[in-house]
PDB file of C-alpha atoms in Angstrom:
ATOM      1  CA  UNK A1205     100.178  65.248  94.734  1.00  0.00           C
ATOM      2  CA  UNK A1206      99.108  67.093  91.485  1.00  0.00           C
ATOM      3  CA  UNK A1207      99.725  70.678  91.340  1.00  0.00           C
ATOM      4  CA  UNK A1208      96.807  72.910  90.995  1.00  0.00           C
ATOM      5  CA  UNK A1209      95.549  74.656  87.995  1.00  0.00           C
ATOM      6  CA  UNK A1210      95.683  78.141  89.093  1.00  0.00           C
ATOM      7  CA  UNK A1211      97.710  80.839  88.865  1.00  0.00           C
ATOM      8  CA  UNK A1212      97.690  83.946  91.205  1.00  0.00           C
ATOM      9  CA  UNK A1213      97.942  87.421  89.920  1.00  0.00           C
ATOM     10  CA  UNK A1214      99.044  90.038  92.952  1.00  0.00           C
ATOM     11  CA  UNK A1215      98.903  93.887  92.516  1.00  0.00           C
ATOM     12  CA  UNK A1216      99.806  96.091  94.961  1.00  0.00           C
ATOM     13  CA  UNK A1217      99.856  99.543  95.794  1.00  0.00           C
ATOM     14  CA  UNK A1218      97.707 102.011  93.759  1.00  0.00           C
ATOM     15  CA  UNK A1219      96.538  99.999  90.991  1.00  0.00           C
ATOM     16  CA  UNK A1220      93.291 100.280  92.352  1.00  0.00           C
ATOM     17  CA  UNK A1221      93.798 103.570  90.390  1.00  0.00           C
ATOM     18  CA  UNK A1222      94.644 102.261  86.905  1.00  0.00           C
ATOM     19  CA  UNK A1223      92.602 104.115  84.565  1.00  0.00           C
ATOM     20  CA  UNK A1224      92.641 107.388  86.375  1.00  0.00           C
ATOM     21  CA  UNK A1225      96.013 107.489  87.737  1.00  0.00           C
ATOM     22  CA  UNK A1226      98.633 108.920  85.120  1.00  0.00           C
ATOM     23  CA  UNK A1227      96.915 107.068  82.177  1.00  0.00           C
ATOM     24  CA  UNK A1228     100.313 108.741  80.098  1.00  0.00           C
ATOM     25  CA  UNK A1229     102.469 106.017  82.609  1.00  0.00           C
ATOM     26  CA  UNK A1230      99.695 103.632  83.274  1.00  0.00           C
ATOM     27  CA  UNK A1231      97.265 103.568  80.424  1.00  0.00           C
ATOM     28  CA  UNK A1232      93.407 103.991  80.831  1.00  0.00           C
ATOM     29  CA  UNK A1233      92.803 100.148  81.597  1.00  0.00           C
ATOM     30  CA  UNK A1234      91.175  99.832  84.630  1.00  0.00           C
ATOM     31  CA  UNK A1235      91.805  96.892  87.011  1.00  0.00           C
ATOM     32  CA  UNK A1236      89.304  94.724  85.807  1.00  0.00           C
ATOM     33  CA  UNK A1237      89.645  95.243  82.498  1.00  0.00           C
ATOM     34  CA  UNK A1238      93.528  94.166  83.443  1.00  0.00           C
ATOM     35  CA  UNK A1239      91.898  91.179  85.245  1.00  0.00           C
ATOM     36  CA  UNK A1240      90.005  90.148  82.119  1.00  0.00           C
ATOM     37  CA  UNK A1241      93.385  90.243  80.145  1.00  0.00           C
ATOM     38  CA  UNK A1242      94.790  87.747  82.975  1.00  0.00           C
ATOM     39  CA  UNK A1243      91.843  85.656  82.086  1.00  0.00           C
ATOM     40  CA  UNK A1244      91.909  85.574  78.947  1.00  0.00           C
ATOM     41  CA  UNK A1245      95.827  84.844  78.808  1.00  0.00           C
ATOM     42  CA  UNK A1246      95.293  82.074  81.117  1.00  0.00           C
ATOM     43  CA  UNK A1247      94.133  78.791  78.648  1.00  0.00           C
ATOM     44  CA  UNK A1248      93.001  76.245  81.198  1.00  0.00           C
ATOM     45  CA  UNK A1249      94.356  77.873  84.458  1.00  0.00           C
ATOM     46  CA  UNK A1250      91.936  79.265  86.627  1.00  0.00           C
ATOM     47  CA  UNK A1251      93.138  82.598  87.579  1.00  0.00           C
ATOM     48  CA  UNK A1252      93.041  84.360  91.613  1.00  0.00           C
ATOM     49  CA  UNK A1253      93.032  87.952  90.961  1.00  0.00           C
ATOM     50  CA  UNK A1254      93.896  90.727  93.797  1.00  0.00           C
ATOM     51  CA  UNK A1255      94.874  93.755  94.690  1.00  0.00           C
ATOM     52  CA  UNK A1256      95.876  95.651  98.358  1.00  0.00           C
ATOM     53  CA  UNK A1257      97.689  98.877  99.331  1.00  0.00           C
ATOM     54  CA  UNK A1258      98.457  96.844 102.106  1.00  0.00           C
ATOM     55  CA  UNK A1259     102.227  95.199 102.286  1.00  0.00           C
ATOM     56  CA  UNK A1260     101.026  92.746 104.719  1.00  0.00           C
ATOM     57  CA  UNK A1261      97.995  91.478 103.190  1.00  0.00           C
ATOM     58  CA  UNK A1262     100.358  91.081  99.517  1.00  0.00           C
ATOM     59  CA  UNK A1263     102.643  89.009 102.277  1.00  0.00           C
ATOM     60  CA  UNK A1264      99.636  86.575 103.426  1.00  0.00           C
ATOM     61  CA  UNK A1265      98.250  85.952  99.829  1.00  0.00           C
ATOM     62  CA  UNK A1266     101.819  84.929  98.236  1.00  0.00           C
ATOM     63  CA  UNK A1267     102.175  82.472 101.335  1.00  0.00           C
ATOM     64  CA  UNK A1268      99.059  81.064 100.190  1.00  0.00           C
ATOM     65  CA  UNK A1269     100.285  81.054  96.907  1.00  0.00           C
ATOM     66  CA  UNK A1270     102.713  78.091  98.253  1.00  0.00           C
ATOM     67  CA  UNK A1271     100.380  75.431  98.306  1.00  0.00           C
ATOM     68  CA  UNK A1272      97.119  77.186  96.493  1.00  0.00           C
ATOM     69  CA  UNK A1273      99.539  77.991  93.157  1.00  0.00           C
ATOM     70  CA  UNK A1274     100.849  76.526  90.575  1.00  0.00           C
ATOM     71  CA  UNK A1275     102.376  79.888  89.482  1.00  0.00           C
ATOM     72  CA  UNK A1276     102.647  83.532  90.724  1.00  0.00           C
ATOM     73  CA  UNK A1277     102.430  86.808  88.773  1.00  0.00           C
ATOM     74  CA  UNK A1278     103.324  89.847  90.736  1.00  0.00           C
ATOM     75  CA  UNK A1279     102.868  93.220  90.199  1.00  0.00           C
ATOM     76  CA  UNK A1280     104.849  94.774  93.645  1.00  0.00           C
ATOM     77  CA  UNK A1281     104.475  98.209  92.268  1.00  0.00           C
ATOM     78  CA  UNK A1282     106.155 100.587  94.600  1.00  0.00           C
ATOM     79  CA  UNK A1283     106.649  97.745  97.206  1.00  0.00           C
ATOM     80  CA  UNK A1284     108.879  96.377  94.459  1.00  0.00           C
ATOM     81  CA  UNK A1285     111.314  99.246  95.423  1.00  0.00           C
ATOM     82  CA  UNK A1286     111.494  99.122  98.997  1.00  0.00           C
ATOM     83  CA  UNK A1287     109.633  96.088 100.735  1.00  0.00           C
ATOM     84  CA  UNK A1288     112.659  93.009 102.044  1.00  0.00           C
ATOM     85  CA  UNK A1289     108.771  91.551 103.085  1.00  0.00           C
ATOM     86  CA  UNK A1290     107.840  90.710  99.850  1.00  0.00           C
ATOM     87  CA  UNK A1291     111.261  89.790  98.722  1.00  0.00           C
ATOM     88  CA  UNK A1292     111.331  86.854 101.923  1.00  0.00           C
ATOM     89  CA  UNK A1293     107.899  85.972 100.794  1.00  0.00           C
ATOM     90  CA  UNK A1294     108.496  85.017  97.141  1.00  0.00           C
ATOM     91  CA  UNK A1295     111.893  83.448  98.907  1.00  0.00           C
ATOM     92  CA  UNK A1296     109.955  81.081 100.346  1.00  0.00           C
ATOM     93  CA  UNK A1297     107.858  80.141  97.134  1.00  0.00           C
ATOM     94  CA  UNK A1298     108.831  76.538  95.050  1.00  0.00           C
ATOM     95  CA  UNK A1299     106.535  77.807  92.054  1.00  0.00           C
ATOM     96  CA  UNK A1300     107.832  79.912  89.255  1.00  0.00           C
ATOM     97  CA  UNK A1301     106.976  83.807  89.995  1.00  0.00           C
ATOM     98  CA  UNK A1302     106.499  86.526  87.073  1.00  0.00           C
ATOM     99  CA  UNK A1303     107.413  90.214  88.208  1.00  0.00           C
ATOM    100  CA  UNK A1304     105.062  92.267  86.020  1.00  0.00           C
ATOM    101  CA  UNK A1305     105.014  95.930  85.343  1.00  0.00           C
ATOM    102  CA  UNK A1306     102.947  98.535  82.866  1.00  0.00           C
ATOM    103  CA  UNK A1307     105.935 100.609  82.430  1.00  0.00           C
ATOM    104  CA  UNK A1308     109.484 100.245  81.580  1.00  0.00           C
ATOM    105  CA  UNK A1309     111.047 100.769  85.117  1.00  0.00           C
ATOM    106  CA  UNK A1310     114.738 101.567  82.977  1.00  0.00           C
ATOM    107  CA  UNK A1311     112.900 104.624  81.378  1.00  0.00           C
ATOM    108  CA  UNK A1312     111.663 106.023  84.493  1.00  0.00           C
ATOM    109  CA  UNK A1313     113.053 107.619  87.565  1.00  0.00           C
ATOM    110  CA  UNK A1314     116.303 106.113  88.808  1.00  0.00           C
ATOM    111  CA  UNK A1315     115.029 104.902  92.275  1.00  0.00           C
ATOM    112  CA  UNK A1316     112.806 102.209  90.065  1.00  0.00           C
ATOM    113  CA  UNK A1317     115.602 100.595  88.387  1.00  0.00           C
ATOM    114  CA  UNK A1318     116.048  98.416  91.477  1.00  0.00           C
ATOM    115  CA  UNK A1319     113.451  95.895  92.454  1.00  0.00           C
ATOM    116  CA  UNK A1320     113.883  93.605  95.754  1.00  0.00           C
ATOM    117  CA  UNK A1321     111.101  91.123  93.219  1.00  0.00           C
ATOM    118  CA  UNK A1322     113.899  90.378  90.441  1.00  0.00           C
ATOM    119  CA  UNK A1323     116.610  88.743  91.412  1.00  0.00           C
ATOM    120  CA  UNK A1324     113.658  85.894  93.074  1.00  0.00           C
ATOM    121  CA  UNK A1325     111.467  86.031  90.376  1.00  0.00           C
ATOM    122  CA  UNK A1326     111.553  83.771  86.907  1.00  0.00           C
ATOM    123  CA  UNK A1327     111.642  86.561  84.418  1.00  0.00           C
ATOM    124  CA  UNK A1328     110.441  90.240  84.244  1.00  0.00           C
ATOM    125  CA  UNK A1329     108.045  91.744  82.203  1.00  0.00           C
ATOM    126  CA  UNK A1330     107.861  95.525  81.965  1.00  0.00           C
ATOM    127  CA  UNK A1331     107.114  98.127  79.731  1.00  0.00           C
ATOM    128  CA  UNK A1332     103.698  96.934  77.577  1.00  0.00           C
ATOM    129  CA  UNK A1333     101.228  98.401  79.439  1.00  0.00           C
ATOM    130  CA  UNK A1334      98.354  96.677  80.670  1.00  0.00           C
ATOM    131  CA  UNK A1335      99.888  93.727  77.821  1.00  0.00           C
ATOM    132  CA  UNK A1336     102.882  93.053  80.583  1.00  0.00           C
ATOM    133  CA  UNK A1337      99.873  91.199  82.283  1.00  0.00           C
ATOM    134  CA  UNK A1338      99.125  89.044  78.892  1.00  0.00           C
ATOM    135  CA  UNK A1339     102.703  88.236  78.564  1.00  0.00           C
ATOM    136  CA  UNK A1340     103.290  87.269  81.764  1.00  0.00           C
ATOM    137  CA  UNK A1341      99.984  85.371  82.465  1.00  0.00           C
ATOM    138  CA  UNK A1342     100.998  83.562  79.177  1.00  0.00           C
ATOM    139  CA  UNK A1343     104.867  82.886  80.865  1.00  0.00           C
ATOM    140  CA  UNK A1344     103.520  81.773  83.923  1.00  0.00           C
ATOM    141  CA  UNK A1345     101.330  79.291  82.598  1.00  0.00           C
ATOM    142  CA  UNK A1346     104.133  77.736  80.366  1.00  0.00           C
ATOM    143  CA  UNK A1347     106.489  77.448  83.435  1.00  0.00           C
ATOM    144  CA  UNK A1348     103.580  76.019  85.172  1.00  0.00           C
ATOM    145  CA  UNK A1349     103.631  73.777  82.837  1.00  0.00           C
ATOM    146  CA  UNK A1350     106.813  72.551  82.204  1.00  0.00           C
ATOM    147  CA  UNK A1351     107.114  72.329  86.100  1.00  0.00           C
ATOM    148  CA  UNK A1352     104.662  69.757  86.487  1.00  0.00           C
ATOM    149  CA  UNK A1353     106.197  68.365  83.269  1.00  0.00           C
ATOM    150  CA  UNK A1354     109.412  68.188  85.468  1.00  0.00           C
ATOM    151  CA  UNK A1355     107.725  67.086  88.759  1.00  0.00           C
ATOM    152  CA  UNK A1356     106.028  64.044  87.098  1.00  0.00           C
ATOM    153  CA  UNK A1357     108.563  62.686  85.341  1.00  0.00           C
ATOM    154  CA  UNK A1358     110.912  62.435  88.680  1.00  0.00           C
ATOM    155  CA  UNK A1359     107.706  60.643  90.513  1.00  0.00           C
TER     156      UNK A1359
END
C-alpha cells in the first residue's frame, strides 16, 4: 500500500497568537505566514496545516495522522510540557514525527526544558524562529522519504 504524500503540521496552544504574542520570544510571523513556510519547505508533499487550543482535538488529528501521514511535524507548545495525551498519541504513530519549536526551550524558563514530545519524536528542532518550521518540514520530508525507501525495498 503506498504511503501518502502528505505531511501534517500540528500547532497547539496559542499560536493562533503568533505575531502579536511576545514577538521578542515568538517573532512577528503570523500563523499563516508560518503555514506558507511549511509549504514552501515541503517539495512534492502536500502539506495539512492546523492549529487548536484544544488538547483533545491535537489528540484526534495525530490519530489521523496514522494512516492520512506520511510524516508528522508537531509543535505541542505548552502541551509539550505537561500533556501524557499527546505523548500516547505520537506512541501510537509508525511515521517519523518532528517536535518543532520557535524558541530555544534550554534558554528559557526551567519548566520548558522537559518535553513529554522528545523522547517519541525523530529529532527536535528549536530555537530558529518561525525557520524551526522550514527545517523541520524539510526533515520530515527526507525521513518520509527514506521510509518509503525502506518500506519498498522489504516488499
Amino acid at each position: 500500500m503506498p504511503q501518502p504524500a502528505v505531511i501534517y503540521v500540528l500547532n497547539g496552544p496559542n499560536l493562533n497568537l503568533l505575531g502579536t504574542r511576545e514577538p521578542d520570544i515568538y517573532g512577528h510571523e503570523t500563523l499563516a505566514d508560518v503555514q506558507a513556510i511549511c509549504e514552501a519547505a515541503a517539495d512534492d508533499f502536500a502539506i495539512v496545516f492546523r492549529q487548536s487550543n484544544h488538547e483533545g482535538e491535537l489528540v484526534d488529528w495525530i490519530q489521523e495522522a496514522r494512516t492520512q501521514a506520511a510524516a508528522l511535524v508537531i509543535n505541542p507548545a505548552a502541551y509539550g510540557h505537561t500533556s501524557v495525551a499527546l505523548l500516547d498519541a505520537v506512541k501510537a504513530l509508525s511515521i517519523p514525527v518532528v517536535e518543532c519549536h520557535l524558541s530555544n526551550l534550554f534558554a528559557r524558563e526551567a519548566f520548558r526544558h522537559h518535553s513529554f514530545i522528545t523522547p517519541v519524536a525523530s529529532g527536535l528542532i528549536a530555537g530558529f524562529g518561525a525557520g524551526s518550521y522550514d527545517l523541520a518540514v524539510r526533515a520530515a520530508v527526507k525521513l518520509a522519504r527514506e521510509r518509503r525507501v525502506a518500506t519498498d525495498r522489504s516488499v
